[in-house]
Coordinates of C-alpha atoms in Angstrom, one line a residue:
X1 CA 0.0 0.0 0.0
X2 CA 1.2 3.6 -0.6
X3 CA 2.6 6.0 1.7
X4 CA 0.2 9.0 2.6
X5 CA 1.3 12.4 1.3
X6 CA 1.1 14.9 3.8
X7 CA -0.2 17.9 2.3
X8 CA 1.4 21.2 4.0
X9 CA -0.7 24.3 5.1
X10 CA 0.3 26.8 2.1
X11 CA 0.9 30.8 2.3
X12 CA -2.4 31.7 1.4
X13 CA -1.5 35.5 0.7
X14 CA 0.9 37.8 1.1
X15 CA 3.2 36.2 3.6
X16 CA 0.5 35.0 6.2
X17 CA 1.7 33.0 8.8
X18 CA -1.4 31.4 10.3
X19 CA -4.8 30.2 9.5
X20 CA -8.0 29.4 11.5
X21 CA -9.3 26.3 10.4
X22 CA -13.2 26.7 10.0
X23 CA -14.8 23.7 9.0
X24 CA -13.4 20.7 6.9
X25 CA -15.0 19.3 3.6
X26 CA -14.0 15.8 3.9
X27 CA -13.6 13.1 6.7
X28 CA -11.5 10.1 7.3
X29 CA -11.9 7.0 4.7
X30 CA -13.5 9.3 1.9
X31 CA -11.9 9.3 -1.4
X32 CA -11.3 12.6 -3.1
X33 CA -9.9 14.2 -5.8
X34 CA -7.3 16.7 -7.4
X35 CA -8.6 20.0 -6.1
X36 CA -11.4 18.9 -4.5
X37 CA -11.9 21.9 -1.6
X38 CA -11.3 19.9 1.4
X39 CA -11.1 22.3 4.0
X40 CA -12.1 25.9 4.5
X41 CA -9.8 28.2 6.8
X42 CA -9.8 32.0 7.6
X43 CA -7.1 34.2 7.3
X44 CA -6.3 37.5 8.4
X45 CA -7.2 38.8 5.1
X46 CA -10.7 36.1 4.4
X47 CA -12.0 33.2 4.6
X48 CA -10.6 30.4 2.3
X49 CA -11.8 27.4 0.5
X50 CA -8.2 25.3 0.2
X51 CA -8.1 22.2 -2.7
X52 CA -6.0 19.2 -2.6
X53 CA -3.3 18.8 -4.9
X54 CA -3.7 15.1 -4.1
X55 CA -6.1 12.3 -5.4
X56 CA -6.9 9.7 -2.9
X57 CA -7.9 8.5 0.4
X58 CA -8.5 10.8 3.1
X59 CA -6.0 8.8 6.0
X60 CA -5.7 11.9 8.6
X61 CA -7.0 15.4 9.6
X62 CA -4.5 17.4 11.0
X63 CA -6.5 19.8 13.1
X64 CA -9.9 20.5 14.6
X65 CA -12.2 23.4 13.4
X66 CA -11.4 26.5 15.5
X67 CA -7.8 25.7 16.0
X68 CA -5.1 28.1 14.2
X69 CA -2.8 26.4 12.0
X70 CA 0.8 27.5 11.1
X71 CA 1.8 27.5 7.7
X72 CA 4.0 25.0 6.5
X73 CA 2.6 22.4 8.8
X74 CA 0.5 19.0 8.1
X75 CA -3.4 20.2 7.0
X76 CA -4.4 16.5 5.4
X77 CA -2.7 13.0 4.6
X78 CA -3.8 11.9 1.5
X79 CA -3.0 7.7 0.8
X80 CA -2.9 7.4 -3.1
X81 CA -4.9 4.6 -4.9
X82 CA -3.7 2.2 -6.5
X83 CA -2.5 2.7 -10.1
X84 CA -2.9 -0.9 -11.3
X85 CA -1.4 -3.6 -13.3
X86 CA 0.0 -1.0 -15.9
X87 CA 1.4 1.3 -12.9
X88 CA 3.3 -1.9 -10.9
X89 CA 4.0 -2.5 -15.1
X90 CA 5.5 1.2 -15.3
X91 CA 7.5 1.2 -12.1
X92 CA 9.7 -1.9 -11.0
X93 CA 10.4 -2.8 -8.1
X94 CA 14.0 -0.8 -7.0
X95 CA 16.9 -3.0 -7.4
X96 CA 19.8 -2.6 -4.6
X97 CA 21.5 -0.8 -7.1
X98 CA 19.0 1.6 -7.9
X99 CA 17.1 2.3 -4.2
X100 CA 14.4 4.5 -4.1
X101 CA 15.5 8.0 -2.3
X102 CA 13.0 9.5 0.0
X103 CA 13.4 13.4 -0.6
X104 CA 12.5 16.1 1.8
X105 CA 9.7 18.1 1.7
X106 CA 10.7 21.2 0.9
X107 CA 13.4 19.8 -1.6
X108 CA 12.7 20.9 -5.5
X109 CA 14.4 18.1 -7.4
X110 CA 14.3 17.4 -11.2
X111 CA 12.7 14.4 -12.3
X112 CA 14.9 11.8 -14.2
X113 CA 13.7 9.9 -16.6
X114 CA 15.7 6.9 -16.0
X115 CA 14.1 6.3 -12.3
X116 CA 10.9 4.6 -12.8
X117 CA 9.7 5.6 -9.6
X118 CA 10.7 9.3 -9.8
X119 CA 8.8 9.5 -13.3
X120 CA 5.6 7.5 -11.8
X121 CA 5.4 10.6 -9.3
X122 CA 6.3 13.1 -11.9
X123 CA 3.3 12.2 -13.9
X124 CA 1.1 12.1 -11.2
X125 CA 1.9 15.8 -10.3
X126 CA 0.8 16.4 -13.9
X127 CA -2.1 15.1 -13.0
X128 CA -3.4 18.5 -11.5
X129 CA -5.5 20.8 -13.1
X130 CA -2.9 24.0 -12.2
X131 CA -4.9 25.5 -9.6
X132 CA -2.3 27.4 -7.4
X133 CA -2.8 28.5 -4.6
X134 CA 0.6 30.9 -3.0
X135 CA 3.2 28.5 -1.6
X136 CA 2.1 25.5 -3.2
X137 CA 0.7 24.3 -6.8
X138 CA -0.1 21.4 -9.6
X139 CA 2.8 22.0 -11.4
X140 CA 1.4 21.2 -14.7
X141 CA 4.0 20.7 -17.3
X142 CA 7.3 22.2 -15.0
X143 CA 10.4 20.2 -14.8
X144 CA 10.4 20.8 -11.2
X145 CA 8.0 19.5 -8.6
X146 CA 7.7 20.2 -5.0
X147 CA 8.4 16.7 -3.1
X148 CA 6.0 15.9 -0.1
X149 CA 7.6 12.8 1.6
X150 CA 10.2 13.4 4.0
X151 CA 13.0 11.4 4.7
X152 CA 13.8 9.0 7.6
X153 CA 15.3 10.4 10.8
X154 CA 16.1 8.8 13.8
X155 CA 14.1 11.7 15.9
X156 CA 11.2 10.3 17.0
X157 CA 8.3 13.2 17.3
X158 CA 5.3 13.4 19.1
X159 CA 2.0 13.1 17.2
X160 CA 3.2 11.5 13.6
X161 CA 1.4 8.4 12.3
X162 CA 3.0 5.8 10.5
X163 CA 5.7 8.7 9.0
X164 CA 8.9 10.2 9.9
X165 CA 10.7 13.1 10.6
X166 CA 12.3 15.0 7.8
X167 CA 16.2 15.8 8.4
X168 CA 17.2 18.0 10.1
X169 CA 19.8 21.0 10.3
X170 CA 21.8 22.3 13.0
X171 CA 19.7 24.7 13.8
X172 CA 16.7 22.4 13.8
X173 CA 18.9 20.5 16.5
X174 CA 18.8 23.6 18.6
X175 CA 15.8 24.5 18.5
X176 CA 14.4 20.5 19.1
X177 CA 16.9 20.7 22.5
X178 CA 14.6 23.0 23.9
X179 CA 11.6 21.6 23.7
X180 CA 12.7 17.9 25.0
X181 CA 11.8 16.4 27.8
X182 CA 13.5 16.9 30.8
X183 CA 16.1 14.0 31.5
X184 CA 14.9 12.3 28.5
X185 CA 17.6 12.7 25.7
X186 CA 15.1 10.8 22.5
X187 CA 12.0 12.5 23.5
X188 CA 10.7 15.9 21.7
X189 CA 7.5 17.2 22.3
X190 CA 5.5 18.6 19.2
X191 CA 4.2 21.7 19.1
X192 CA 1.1 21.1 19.1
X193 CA 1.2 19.8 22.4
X194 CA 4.0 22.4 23.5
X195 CA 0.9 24.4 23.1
X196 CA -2.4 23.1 24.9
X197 CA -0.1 23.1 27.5
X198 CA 1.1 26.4 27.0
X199 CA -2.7 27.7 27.4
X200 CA -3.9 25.6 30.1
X201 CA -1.1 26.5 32.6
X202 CA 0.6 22.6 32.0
X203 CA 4.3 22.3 33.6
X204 CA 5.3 19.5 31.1
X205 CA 7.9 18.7 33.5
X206 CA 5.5 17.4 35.8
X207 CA 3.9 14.5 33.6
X208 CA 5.1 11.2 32.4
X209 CA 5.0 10.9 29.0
X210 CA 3.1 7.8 27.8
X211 CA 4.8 7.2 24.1
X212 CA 7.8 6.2 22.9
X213 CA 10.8 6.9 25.0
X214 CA 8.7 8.8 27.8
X215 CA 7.5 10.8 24.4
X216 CA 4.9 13.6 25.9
X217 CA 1.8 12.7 23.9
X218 CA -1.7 14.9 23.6
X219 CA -3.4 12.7 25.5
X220 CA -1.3 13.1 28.3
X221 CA -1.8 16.6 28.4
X222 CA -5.6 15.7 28.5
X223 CA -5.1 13.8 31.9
X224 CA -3.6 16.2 33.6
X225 CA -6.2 18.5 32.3
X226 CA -8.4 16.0 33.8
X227 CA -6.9 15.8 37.2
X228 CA -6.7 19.6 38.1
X229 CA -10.0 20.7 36.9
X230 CA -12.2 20.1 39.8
X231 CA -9.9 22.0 41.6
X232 CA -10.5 25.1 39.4
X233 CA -14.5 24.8 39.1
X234 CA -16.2 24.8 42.5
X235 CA -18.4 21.6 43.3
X236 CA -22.2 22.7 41.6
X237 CA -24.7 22.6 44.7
X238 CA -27.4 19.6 44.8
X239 CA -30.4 20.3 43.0
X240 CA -32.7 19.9 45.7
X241 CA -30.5 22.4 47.6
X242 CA -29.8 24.9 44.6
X243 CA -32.0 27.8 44.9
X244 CA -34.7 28.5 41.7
X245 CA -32.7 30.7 39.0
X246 CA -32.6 30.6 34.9
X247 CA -30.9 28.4 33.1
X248 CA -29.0 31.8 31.5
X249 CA -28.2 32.9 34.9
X250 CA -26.3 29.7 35.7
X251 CA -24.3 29.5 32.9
X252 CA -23.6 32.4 33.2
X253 CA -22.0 32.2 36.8
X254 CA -20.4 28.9 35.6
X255 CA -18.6 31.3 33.3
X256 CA -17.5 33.3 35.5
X257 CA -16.1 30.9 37.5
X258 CA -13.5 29.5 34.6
X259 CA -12.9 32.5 33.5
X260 CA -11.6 33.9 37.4
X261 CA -11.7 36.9 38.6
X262 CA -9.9 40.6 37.4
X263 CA -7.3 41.6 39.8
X264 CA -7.3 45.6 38.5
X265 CA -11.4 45.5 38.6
X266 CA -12.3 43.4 41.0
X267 CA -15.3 42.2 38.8
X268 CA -15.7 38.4 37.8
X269 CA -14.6 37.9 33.9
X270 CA -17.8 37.1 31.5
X271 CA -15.8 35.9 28.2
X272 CA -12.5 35.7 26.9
X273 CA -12.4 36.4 23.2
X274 CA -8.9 35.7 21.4
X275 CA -8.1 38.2 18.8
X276 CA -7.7 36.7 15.7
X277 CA -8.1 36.1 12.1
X278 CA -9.5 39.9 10.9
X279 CA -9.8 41.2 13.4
X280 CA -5.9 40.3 14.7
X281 CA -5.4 42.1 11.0
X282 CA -7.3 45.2 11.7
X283 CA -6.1 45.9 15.3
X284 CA -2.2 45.2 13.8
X285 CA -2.3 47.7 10.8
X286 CA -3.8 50.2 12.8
X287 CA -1.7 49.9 15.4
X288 CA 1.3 50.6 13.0
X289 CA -0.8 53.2 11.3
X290 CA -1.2 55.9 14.5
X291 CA 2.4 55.1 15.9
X292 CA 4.1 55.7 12.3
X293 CA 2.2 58.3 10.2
X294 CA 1.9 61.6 12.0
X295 CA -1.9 62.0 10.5
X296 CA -3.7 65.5 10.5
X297 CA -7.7 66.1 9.7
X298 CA -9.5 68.5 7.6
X299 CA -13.1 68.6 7.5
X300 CA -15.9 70.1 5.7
X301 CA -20.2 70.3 5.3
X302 CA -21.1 70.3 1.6
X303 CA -24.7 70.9 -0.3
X304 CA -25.8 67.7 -2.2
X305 CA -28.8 69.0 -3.1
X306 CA -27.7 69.3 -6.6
X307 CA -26.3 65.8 -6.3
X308 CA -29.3 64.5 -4.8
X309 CA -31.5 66.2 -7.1
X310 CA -29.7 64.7 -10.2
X311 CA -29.9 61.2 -9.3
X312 CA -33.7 61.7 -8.8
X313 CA -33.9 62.8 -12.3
X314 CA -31.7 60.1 -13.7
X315 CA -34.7 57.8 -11.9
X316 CA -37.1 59.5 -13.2
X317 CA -35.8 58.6 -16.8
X318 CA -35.9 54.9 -16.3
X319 CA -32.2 55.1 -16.5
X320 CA -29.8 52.6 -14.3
X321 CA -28.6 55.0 -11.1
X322 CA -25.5 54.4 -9.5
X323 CA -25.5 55.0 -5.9
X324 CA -24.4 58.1 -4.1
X325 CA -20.6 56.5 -3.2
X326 CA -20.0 55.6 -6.8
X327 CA -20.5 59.4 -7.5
X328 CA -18.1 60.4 -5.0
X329 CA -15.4 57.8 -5.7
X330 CA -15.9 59.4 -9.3
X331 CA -14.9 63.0 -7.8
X332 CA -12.6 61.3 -5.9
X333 CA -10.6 59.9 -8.7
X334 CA -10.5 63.1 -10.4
X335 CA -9.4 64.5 -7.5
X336 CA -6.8 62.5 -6.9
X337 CA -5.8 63.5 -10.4
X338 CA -5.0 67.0 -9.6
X339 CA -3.4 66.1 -6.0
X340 CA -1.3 62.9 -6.9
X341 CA 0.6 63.3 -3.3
X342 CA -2.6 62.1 -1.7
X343 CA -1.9 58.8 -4.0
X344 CA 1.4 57.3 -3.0
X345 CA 3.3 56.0 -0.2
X346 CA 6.2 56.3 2.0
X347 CA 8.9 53.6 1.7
X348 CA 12.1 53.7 4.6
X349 CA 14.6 51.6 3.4
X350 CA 17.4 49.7 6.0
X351 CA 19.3 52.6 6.8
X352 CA 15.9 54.6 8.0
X353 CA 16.4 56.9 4.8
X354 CA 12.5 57.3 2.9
X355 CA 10.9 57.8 0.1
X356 CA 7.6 58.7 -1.3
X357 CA 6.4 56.5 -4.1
X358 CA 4.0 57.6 -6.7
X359 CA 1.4 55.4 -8.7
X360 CA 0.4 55.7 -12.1
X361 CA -3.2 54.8 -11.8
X362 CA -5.9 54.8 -8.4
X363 CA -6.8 51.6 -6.9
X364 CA -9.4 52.8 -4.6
X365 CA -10.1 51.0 -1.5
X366 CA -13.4 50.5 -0.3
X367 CA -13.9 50.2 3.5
X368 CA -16.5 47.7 4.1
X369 CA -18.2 46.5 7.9
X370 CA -18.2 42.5 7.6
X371 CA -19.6 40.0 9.9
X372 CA -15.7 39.6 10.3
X373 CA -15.0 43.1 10.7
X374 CA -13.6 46.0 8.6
X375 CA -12.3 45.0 5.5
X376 CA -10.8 47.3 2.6
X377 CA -11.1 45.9 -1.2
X378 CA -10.0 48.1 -3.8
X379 CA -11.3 49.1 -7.1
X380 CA -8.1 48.7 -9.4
X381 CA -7.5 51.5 -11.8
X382 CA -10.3 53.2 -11.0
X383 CA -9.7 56.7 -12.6
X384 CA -10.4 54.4 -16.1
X385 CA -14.0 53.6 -14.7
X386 CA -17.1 55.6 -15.2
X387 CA -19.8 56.1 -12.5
X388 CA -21.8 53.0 -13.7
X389 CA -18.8 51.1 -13.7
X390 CA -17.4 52.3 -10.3
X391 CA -20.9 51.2 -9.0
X392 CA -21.0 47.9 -10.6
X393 CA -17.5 47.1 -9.3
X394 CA -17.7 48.7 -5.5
X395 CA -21.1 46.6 -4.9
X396 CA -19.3 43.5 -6.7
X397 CA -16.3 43.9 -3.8
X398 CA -18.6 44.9 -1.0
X399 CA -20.7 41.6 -1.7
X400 CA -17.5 39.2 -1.8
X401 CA -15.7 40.9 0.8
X402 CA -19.2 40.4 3.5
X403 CA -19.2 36.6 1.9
X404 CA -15.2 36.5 3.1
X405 CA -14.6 35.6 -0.3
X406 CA -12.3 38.0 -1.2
X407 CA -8.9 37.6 -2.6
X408 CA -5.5 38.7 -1.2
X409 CA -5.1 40.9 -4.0
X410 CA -8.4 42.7 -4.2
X411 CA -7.6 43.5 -0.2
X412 CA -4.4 44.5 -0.1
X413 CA -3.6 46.7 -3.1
X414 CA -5.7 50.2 -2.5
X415 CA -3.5 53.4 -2.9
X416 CA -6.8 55.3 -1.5
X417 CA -9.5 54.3 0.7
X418 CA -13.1 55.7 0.7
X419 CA -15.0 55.5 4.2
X420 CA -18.8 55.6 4.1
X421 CA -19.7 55.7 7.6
X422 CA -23.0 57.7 6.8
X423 CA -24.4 54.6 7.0
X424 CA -24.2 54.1 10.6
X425 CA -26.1 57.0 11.0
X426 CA -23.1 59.4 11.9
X427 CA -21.8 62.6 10.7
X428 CA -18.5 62.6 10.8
X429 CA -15.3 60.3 11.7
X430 CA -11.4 61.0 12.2
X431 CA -10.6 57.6 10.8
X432 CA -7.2 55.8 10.9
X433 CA -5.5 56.0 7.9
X434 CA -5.4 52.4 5.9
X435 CA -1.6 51.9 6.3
X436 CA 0.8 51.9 4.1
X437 CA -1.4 54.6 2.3
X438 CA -1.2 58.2 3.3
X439 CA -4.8 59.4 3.3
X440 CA -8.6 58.6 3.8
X441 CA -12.1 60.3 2.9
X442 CA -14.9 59.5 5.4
X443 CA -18.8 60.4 4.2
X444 CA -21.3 61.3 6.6
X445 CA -25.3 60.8 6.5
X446 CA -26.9 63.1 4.3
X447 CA -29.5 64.8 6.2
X448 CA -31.7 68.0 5.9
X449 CA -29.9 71.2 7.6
X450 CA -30.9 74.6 7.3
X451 CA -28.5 76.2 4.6
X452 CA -27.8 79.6 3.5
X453 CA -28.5 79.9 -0.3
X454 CA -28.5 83.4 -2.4
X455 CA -28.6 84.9 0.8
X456 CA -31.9 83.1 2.2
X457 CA -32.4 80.4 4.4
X458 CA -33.3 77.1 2.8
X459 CA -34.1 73.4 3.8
X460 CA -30.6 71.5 2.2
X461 CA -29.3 67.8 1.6
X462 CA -25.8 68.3 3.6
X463 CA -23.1 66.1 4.1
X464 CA -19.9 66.3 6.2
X465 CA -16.6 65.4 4.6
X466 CA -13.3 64.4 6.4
X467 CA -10.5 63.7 5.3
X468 CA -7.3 62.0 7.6
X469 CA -3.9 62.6 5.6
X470 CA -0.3 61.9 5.9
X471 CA 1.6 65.2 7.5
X472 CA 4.6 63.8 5.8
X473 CA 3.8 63.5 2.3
X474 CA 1.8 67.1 2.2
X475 CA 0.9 70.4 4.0
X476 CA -2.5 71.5 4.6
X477 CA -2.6 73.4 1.6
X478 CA -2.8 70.4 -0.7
X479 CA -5.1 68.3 2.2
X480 CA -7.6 71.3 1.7
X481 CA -7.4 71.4 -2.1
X482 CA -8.4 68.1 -2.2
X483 CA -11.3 68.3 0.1
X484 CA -12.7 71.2 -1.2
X485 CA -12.5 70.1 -4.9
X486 CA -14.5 67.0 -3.6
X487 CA -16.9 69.4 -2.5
X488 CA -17.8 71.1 -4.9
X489 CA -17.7 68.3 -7.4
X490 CA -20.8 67.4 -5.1
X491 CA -22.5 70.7 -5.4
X492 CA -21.7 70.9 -9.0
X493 CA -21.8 67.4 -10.3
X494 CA -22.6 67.7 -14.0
X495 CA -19.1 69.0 -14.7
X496 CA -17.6 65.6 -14.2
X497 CA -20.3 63.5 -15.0
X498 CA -21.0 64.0 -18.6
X499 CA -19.6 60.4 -19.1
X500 CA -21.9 58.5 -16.7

């Protein structure tokens, strides 16, 4: 019978190092095939369906739903089927001459032709319809193919079924000698169970390891889980004695109880929620965003009665109306035209020296409220899209980016972000720029405000707009330029529309 392949977690985008596994596709014993989706996982940029680059039998899952995965680490184990009487045929049996060499996993080796066994594999990697996803691929026609079976070490591991431990380098010795177990030389705890320990207050040096060599196992972990929580949850009451409360009220006070108590508040702890996934994104980049860009706000109310008012005749035609932010992003294209320094970004090389890098084009991010929190696709080369086509596209990215369907790409390459928040029912925001870009418009609601026109008071449409810049890439001068030919694009929209 065939080895399993171990397929690795790949770098879904843009360097990630971790993924939250949300729900697999397959199970144990079913058979599956080349890019099959087999599991879905989130990222910290969305949520992603990942396909096998395997055909076979599903032999192991690697990981629960809800637990973050590394990169680079076993997702599934696929065992191949069997090929047949024209495979065994194709592929001798290795002579003593000619033995089979296991290569490592991260090894890119060319196939030779004379090795039966080598070609077999090489043809099955054809076998793959191309699909790619970043860090790993069906080669599809490439004289190189990335090699999944490791070779055999004499390092036993903890948690490996039925393969072995590629080799490994000095520092991989290193790093192994600090996570072995205490007075026992051959045993290495994996990280997997390095962690649940980790989390659940475990002294590893305390247990006996139950595998190979005094080997630390998961299960071990589990037991002395199992002997030190009823010392952490107070003994429930009988239920004759328990006095009458709600069912929501006890759970409640039961999670309270393994949750502790604050030692700054004094109050008991309702919830622990682990930041993660988008939201770890979010709170990073802005982070980053108000400790490196010294940021300055300019704001101001603007008419849109004229704006309103046009829209309400382009109805009244029958004609197809775009919606209120694809006008804006419109202006704000041409804007952006006139003051390019709002569209670039500030590079600092190694020796801290910087420079501001200018873009041919707009690819204008649209801030969108998910399920899964604030996201940012962009609209790539905007300034080349009309109205219609600015709508079209921004209610195409909104609705994959609230699915968490969006690619890597379509979130991470804005130059300039547009922030509705008029749709929460606010006026007006000093948002946090959407680092590495240097600036960021926020909308307000459009609501009736008494306004002065031709020297008489009138009933208006008004919004506020804000905008957040970079200090560094412009003065206040350009900021306001901007923001006021926004403005009165809005008060006076027919001068830029005449190609909606």
């Amino acid at each position: 019978m065939s080895e399993p392949r171990v397929f690795l977690l790949p770098d879904l985008g843009e360097g990630l190092t971790e993924a939250e596994l949300v729900a697999w596709h397959v199970a144990v014993g079913d058979e599956i095939a080349v890019d099959q989706p087999i599991a879905e996982v989130e990222t910290a940029k969305s949520a992603v369906e990942v396909p096998s680059p395997y055909a076979g039998i599903v032999t192991e899952l690697h990981g629960q739903p809800g637990e973050t995965l590394d990169v680079g680490k076993p997702l599934i184990s696929v065992t191949p089927l069997s090929t047949g009487v024209a495979a065994d045929d194709a592929a001798p049996a290795p002579s003593p001459a000619h033995p089979v060499v296991e290569p490592n996993e991260t090894e890119l080796a060319e196939a030779k032709p004379a090795d039966a066994v080598a070609e077999t594999y090489r043809e099955e990697e054809k076998a793959g319809s191309g699909n790619v996803l970043i860090g790993y691929g069906t080669p599809g026609g490439h004289s190189q193919a990335r090699r999944t079976r490791a070779r055999k070490s004499s390092v036993t591991v903890a948690e490996r079924t039925g393969s072995t431990a590629p080799e490994l380098s000095k520092e991989d010795d290193l790093t192994l000698l600090r996570t072995r177990v205490p007075g026992k030389l051959g045993a290495v705890i994996s990280p997997l169970v390095r962690r649940m320990a980790r989390e659940h207050g475990v002294d590893l040096g305390d247990i006996s390891g139950s595998g190979d060599s005094g080997l630390i196992m998961r299960r071990d972990v589990e037991a002395a889980l199992r002997t030190t929580a009823p010392a952490q949850v107070p003994e429930a009451k009988p239920a004759e004695t328990r006095p009458l409360e709600s069912e929501a009220a006890a759970a409640s006070q039961e999670a309270q109880a393994a949750n502790g108590v604050d030692a700054r508040t004094g109050l008991p702890i309702a919830a622990r929620t682990p930041v993660r996934g988008v939201r770890k994104a979010v709170a990073a980049n802005m982070a980053r965003s108000r400790s490196e860009i010294p940021e300055a706000t300019v704001w101001v109310d603007v008419d849109a009665t004229a704006l309103m008012e046009l829209r309400g005749g382009l109805k009244a035609n029958g004609a197809e109306v775009p919606g209120l932010l694809a006008f804006i992003a419109r202006f704000v294209t041409a804007g952006l035209k006139k003051y390019p320094e709002l569209n670039t970004r500030i590079e600092t090389a190694e020796d801290r020296s910087q420079e501001i890098v200018a873009f041919d084009g707009v690819n204008l991010g649209i801030a969108a409220q998910t399920d899964r929190g604030l996201v940012v696709p962009s609209v790539r080369a905007a300034e080349k899209l009309t109205a219609r086509e600015l709508d079209a596209e921004i209610r195409r990215l909104t609705d994959v980016a609230r699915q968490g369907k969006a690619t890597p790409t379509e979130l991470g390459s804005g130059t300039f972000t547009l922030n509705n928040y008029g749709v929460f029912g606010v006026d007006g925001s000093a948002a946090i720029i959407n680092h590495p870009e240097v600036a960021i418009l926020g909308v307000g609601r459009i609501i009736d405000k008494p306004w002065v026109v031709n020297g008489e008071l009138a009933v208006r449409k008004v919004t506020e707009l804000t905008l957040t810049f970079d200090h560094r890439v412009c003065d206040g001068g350009t900021a306001a330029g901007f923001l006021r030919f926004v403005a009165d694009a809005i008060e006076n929209p027919t001068s830029l529309l005449a190609d909606i």
